[in-house]
PDB file of C-alpha atoms in Angstrom:
ATOM      1  CA  MET A   1      26.229  65.796 -46.453  1.00  0.00           C
ATOM      2  CA  ASN A   2      27.427  63.246 -48.944  1.00  0.00           C
ATOM      3  CA  LEU A   3      30.295  62.391 -51.427  1.00  0.00           C
ATOM      4  CA  ASN A   4      29.774  63.443 -55.149  1.00  0.00           C
ATOM      5  CA  GLN A   5      32.036  61.903 -56.667  1.00  0.00           C
ATOM      6  CA  VAL A   6      36.219  61.607 -56.892  1.00  0.00           C
ATOM      7  CA  THR A   7      37.681  62.374 -60.335  1.00  0.00           C
ATOM      8  CA  LEU A   8      40.903  60.279 -61.599  1.00  0.00           C
ATOM      9  CA  PRO A   9      43.755  61.684 -63.739  1.00  0.00           C
ATOM     10  CA  VAL A  10      43.951  59.656 -66.867  1.00  0.00           C
ATOM     11  CA  THR A  11      46.252  59.273 -70.145  1.00  0.00           C
ATOM     12  CA  ASN A  12      43.989  57.948 -72.713  1.00  0.00           C
ATOM     13  CA  MET A  13      40.410  59.176 -72.476  1.00  0.00           C
ATOM     14  CA  LEU A  14      39.187  56.669 -75.380  1.00  0.00           C
ATOM     15  CA  ASP A  15      41.031  53.498 -73.336  1.00  0.00           C
ATOM     16  CA  SER A  16      40.259  54.385 -70.155  1.00  0.00           C
ATOM     17  CA  SER A  17      36.373  55.202 -70.643  1.00  0.00           C
ATOM     18  CA  VAL A  18      35.895  51.866 -72.567  1.00  0.00           C
ATOM     19  CA  PHE A  19      37.737  50.192 -69.679  1.00  0.00           C
ATOM     20  CA  TYR A  20      34.926  51.624 -67.062  1.00  0.00           C
ATOM     21  CA  ARG A  21      32.158  50.825 -69.409  1.00  0.00           C
ATOM     22  CA  THR A  22      33.645  46.914 -69.555  1.00  0.00           C
ATOM     23  CA  LEU A  23      33.453  47.293 -65.720  1.00  0.00           C
ATOM     24  CA  GLY A  24      29.767  47.805 -65.848  1.00  0.00           C
ATOM     25  CA  PHE A  25      29.605  51.810 -65.234  1.00  0.00           C
ATOM     26  CA  THR A  26      26.932  53.678 -67.190  1.00  0.00           C
ATOM     27  CA  GLN A  27      28.939  56.698 -69.039  1.00  0.00           C
ATOM     28  CA  ILE A  28      26.903  59.834 -68.627  1.00  0.00           C
ATOM     29  CA  VAL A  29      29.035  62.734 -69.815  1.00  0.00           C
ATOM     30  CA  ASP A  30      31.850  61.926 -72.872  1.00  0.00           C
ATOM     31  CA  THR A  31      34.179  64.715 -73.398  1.00  0.00           C
ATOM     32  CA  PRO A  32      37.745  64.734 -75.178  1.00  0.00           C
ATOM     33  CA  HIS A  33      38.998  65.853 -72.122  1.00  0.00           C
ATOM     34  CA  TYR A  34      36.527  64.628 -69.244  1.00  0.00           C
ATOM     35  CA  ALA A  35      34.123  61.984 -68.784  1.00  0.00           C
ATOM     36  CA  ARG A  36      31.582  60.678 -65.999  1.00  0.00           C
ATOM     37  CA  PHE A  37      30.384  57.330 -64.978  1.00  0.00           C
ATOM     38  CA  GLU A  38      27.191  56.481 -62.702  1.00  0.00           C
ATOM     39  CA  CYS A  39      27.454  53.587 -60.505  1.00  0.00           C
ATOM     40  CA  PRO A  40      24.597  50.791 -61.074  1.00  0.00           C
ATOM     41  CA  ASP A  41      23.616  50.715 -57.850  1.00  0.00           C
ATOM     42  CA  GLY A  42      23.169  53.835 -55.392  1.00  0.00           C
ATOM     43  CA  GLY A  43      23.267  56.852 -56.898  1.00  0.00           C
ATOM     44  CA  SER A  44      27.249  57.203 -56.925  1.00  0.00           C
ATOM     45  CA  SER A  45      29.317  58.883 -59.759  1.00  0.00           C
ATOM     46  CA  PHE A  46      32.836  59.232 -60.524  1.00  0.00           C
ATOM     47  CA  SER A  47      34.942  60.964 -63.461  1.00  0.00           C
ATOM     48  CA  LEU A  48      37.892  60.935 -65.682  1.00  0.00           C
ATOM     49  CA  SER A  49      40.188  64.060 -66.036  1.00  0.00           C
ATOM     50  CA  LEU A  50      42.408  63.989 -69.320  1.00  0.00           C
ATOM     51  CA  GLU A  51      45.936  64.667 -67.975  1.00  0.00           C
ATOM     52  CA  THR A  52      48.633  65.529 -70.807  1.00  0.00           C
ATOM     53  CA  LYS A  53      51.593  66.018 -67.805  1.00  0.00           C
ATOM     54  CA  THR A  54      53.121  62.698 -66.134  1.00  0.00           C
ATOM     55  CA  PHE A  55      51.211  61.882 -62.855  1.00  0.00           C
ATOM     56  CA  THR A  56      51.540  59.995 -59.969  1.00  0.00           C
ATOM     57  CA  ASN A  57      48.295  58.991 -58.319  1.00  0.00           C
ATOM     58  CA  GLY A  58      48.401  57.379 -54.752  1.00  0.00           C
ATOM     59  CA  ALA A  59      44.635  57.255 -54.200  1.00  0.00           C
ATOM     60  CA  VAL A  60      42.872  54.154 -54.641  1.00  0.00           C
ATOM     61  CA  ILE A  61      39.252  53.892 -56.071  1.00  0.00           C
ATOM     62  CA  TYR A  62      36.781  51.280 -54.385  1.00  0.00           C
ATOM     63  CA  PHE A  63      33.777  49.967 -55.893  1.00  0.00           C
ATOM     64  CA  GLU A  64      31.169  47.127 -54.174  1.00  0.00           C
ATOM     65  CA  HIS A  65      29.811  44.714 -55.490  1.00  0.00           C
ATOM     66  CA  GLU A  66      27.884  41.693 -53.327  1.00  0.00           C
ATOM     67  CA  ASP A  67      28.750  38.877 -55.355  1.00  0.00           C
ATOM     68  CA  LEU A  68      32.418  39.906 -55.261  1.00  0.00           C
ATOM     69  CA  ASP A  69      34.015  36.676 -56.822  1.00  0.00           C
ATOM     70  CA  ASN A  70      31.688  36.111 -59.855  1.00  0.00           C
ATOM     71  CA  TRP A  71      31.691  39.694 -60.453  1.00  0.00           C
ATOM     72  CA  VAL A  72      35.766  39.419 -60.940  1.00  0.00           C
ATOM     73  CA  LYS A  73      34.765  35.882 -63.167  1.00  0.00           C
ATOM     74  CA  GLU A  74      32.826  38.174 -65.281  1.00  0.00           C
ATOM     75  CA  LEU A  75      35.523  40.516 -65.611  1.00  0.00           C
ATOM     76  CA  ILE A  76      38.123  38.420 -66.572  1.00  0.00           C
ATOM     77  CA  GLY A  77      36.225  36.710 -69.120  1.00  0.00           C
ATOM     78  CA  LYS A  78      35.751  40.345 -70.425  1.00  0.00           C
ATOM     79  CA  GLY A  79      39.810  40.546 -70.789  1.00  0.00           C
ATOM     80  CA  ILE A  80      39.937  42.702 -67.459  1.00  0.00           C
ATOM     81  CA  ASP A  81      43.611  41.515 -66.099  1.00  0.00           C
ATOM     82  CA  PHE A  82      43.893  41.487 -61.970  1.00  0.00           C
ATOM     83  CA  ILE A  83      46.677  41.910 -59.852  1.00  0.00           C
ATOM     84  CA  GLN A  84      45.047  40.569 -57.061  1.00  0.00           C
ATOM     85  CA  ALA A  85      42.407  37.877 -56.855  1.00  0.00           C
ATOM     86  CA  PRO A  86      39.615  38.099 -54.427  1.00  0.00           C
ATOM     87  CA  GLN A  87      41.310  37.505 -51.226  1.00  0.00           C
ATOM     88  CA  ASN A  88      39.922  38.028 -47.262  1.00  0.00           C
ATOM     89  CA  LYS A  89      41.777  40.995 -45.039  1.00  0.00           C
ATOM     90  CA  THR A  90      42.135  40.717 -41.746  1.00  0.00           C
ATOM     91  CA  TYR A  91      40.033  44.126 -41.640  1.00  0.00           C
ATOM     92  CA  LEU A  92      37.074  41.931 -42.513  1.00  0.00           C
ATOM     93  CA  TRP A  93      36.829  42.852 -46.454  1.00  0.00           C
ATOM     94  CA  ARG A  94      37.202  40.372 -49.574  1.00  0.00           C
ATOM     95  CA  GLU A  95      38.861  42.372 -52.168  1.00  0.00           C
ATOM     96  CA  ALA A  96      40.064  42.033 -55.656  1.00  0.00           C
ATOM     97  CA  VAL A  97      42.993  44.444 -57.211  1.00  0.00           C
ATOM     98  CA  LEU A  98      43.621  45.868 -60.544  1.00  0.00           C
ATOM     99  CA  GLU A  99      44.689  49.131 -62.613  1.00  0.00           C
ATOM    100  CA  ASP A 100      42.754  50.902 -65.054  1.00  0.00           C
ATOM    101  CA  PRO A 101      44.803  51.611 -68.114  1.00  0.00           C
ATOM    102  CA  SER A 102      46.579  55.162 -66.886  1.00  0.00           C
ATOM    103  CA  GLY A 103      47.843  52.786 -64.032  1.00  0.00           C
ATOM    104  CA  ASN A 104      45.392  54.011 -61.118  1.00  0.00           C
ATOM    105  CA  LYS A 105      44.631  51.468 -58.543  1.00  0.00           C
ATOM    106  CA  ILE A 106      41.059  50.207 -58.084  1.00  0.00           C
ATOM    107  CA  LYS A 107      39.825  47.461 -55.457  1.00  0.00           C
ATOM    108  CA  LEU A 108      36.837  46.137 -55.787  1.00  0.00           C
ATOM    109  CA  TYR A 109      35.335  44.542 -52.949  1.00  0.00           C
ATOM    110  CA  TRP A 110      32.687  43.340 -50.829  1.00  0.00           C
ATOM    111  CA  ALA A 111      32.486  44.263 -47.143  1.00  0.00           C
ATOM    112  CA  GLY A 112      28.710  44.014 -46.050  1.00  0.00           C
ATOM    113  CA  GLU A 113      28.149  45.293 -42.848  1.00  0.00           C
ATOM    114  CA  ASN A 114      32.126  45.681 -42.012  1.00  0.00           C
ATOM    115  CA  ARG A 115      31.980  48.645 -43.988  1.00  0.00           C
ATOM    116  CA  LEU A 116      30.272  51.347 -42.216  1.00  0.00           C
ATOM    117  CA  ASN A 117      30.175  48.919 -38.870  1.00  0.00           C
ATOM    118  CA  PRO A 118      33.321  46.952 -38.501  1.00  0.00           C
ATOM    119  CA  PRO A 119      33.652  46.003 -34.960  1.00  0.00           C
ATOM    120  CA  TRP A 120      36.352  48.586 -34.026  1.00  0.00           C
ATOM    121  CA  ARG A 121      34.145  51.619 -35.068  1.00  0.00           C
ATOM    122  CA  VAL A 122      34.528  54.576 -33.102  1.00  0.00           C
ATOM    123  CA  ASP A 123      32.274  58.004 -33.762  1.00  0.00           C
ATOM    124  CA  ILE A 124      34.379  61.080 -33.263  1.00  0.00           C
ATOM    125  CA  GLN A 125      32.278  64.163 -34.256  1.00  0.00           C
ATOM    126  CA  HIS A 126      33.446  68.356 -34.325  1.00  0.00           C
ATOM    127  CA  LYS A 127      31.823  69.747 -31.480  1.00  0.00           C
TER     128      LYS A 127
END
């Protein structure tokens, strides 16, 4: 099994599409109500869906990059604003926080081996 994609609600498709392309993603679908993006590494994708009603999205989307600090510096140079600069977290990830033009929370991070194998990892499966 593999996760296909996550779809985020947005209020302005053009602004949001430009934002995600600025972060470095390749747009592979472009319609007035739906856009899809391919991540530069790993074969993952995510999409945007235009919402005409007021929404609150409590989900957080994470994008991983080994050279996090330089990526953040590069994005700041392109005019991207951050809520939080890269910080080391107690759960052994380094992450920066920002929002897209529709207010969706995004974390750019690097966790290395701790992403899938933290010291407190458990393996619980359905039987």
